[in-house]
CSV table of C-alpha atoms in Angstrom, one decimal:
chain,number,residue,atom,x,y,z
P,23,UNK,CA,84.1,186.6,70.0
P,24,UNK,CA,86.0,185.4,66.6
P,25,UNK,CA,82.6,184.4,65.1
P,26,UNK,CA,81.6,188.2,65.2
P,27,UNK,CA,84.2,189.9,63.2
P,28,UNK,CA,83.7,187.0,60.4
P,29,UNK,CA,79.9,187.5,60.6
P,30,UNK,CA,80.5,191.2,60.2
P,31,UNK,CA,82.7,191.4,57.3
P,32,UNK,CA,79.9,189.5,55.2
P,33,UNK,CA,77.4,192.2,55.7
P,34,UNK,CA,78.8,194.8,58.6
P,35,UNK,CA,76.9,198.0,56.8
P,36,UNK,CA,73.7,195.9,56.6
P,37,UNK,CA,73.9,195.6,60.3
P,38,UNK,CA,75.6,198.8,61.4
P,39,UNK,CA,72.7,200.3,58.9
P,40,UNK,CA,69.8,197.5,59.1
P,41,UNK,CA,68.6,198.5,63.1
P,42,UNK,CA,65.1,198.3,62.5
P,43,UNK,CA,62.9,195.4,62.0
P,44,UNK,CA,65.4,193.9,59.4
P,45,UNK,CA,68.5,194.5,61.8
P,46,UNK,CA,66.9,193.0,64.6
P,47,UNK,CA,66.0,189.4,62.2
P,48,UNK,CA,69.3,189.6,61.0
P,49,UNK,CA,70.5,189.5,64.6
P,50,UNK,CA,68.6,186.7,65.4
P,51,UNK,CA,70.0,184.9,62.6
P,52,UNK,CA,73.8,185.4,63.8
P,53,UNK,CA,73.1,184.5,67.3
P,54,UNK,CA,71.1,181.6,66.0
P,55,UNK,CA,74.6,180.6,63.6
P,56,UNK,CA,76.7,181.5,66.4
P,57,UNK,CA,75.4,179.3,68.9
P,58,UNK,CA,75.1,176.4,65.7
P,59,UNK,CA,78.7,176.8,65.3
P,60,UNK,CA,79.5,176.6,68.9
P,61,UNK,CA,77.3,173.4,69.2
P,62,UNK,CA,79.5,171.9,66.1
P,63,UNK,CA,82.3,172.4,67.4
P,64,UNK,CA,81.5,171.7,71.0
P,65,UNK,CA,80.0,167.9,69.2
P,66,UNK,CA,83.1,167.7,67.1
């Protein structure tokens, strides 16, 4: 998982201290970015 540690240095407090409603969009949104990446580069 190298595309975790890079998504967490741009906002690791917001996610370590967004866990409810917020926390759980904003997870959403990485795994949605993760698995864009992964497609990319997969295409690529």
């Amino acid at each position: 998982m190298p595309a975790d540690p890079l998504h967490r240095a741009g906002m690791p407090q917001r996610s370590t201290t967004s866990q409810p409603p917020s926390g759980s969009g904003a997870s959403a949104i990485e795994v949605r970015r993760s698995s864009r990446r992964r497609r990319t580069v997969s295409a690529y």
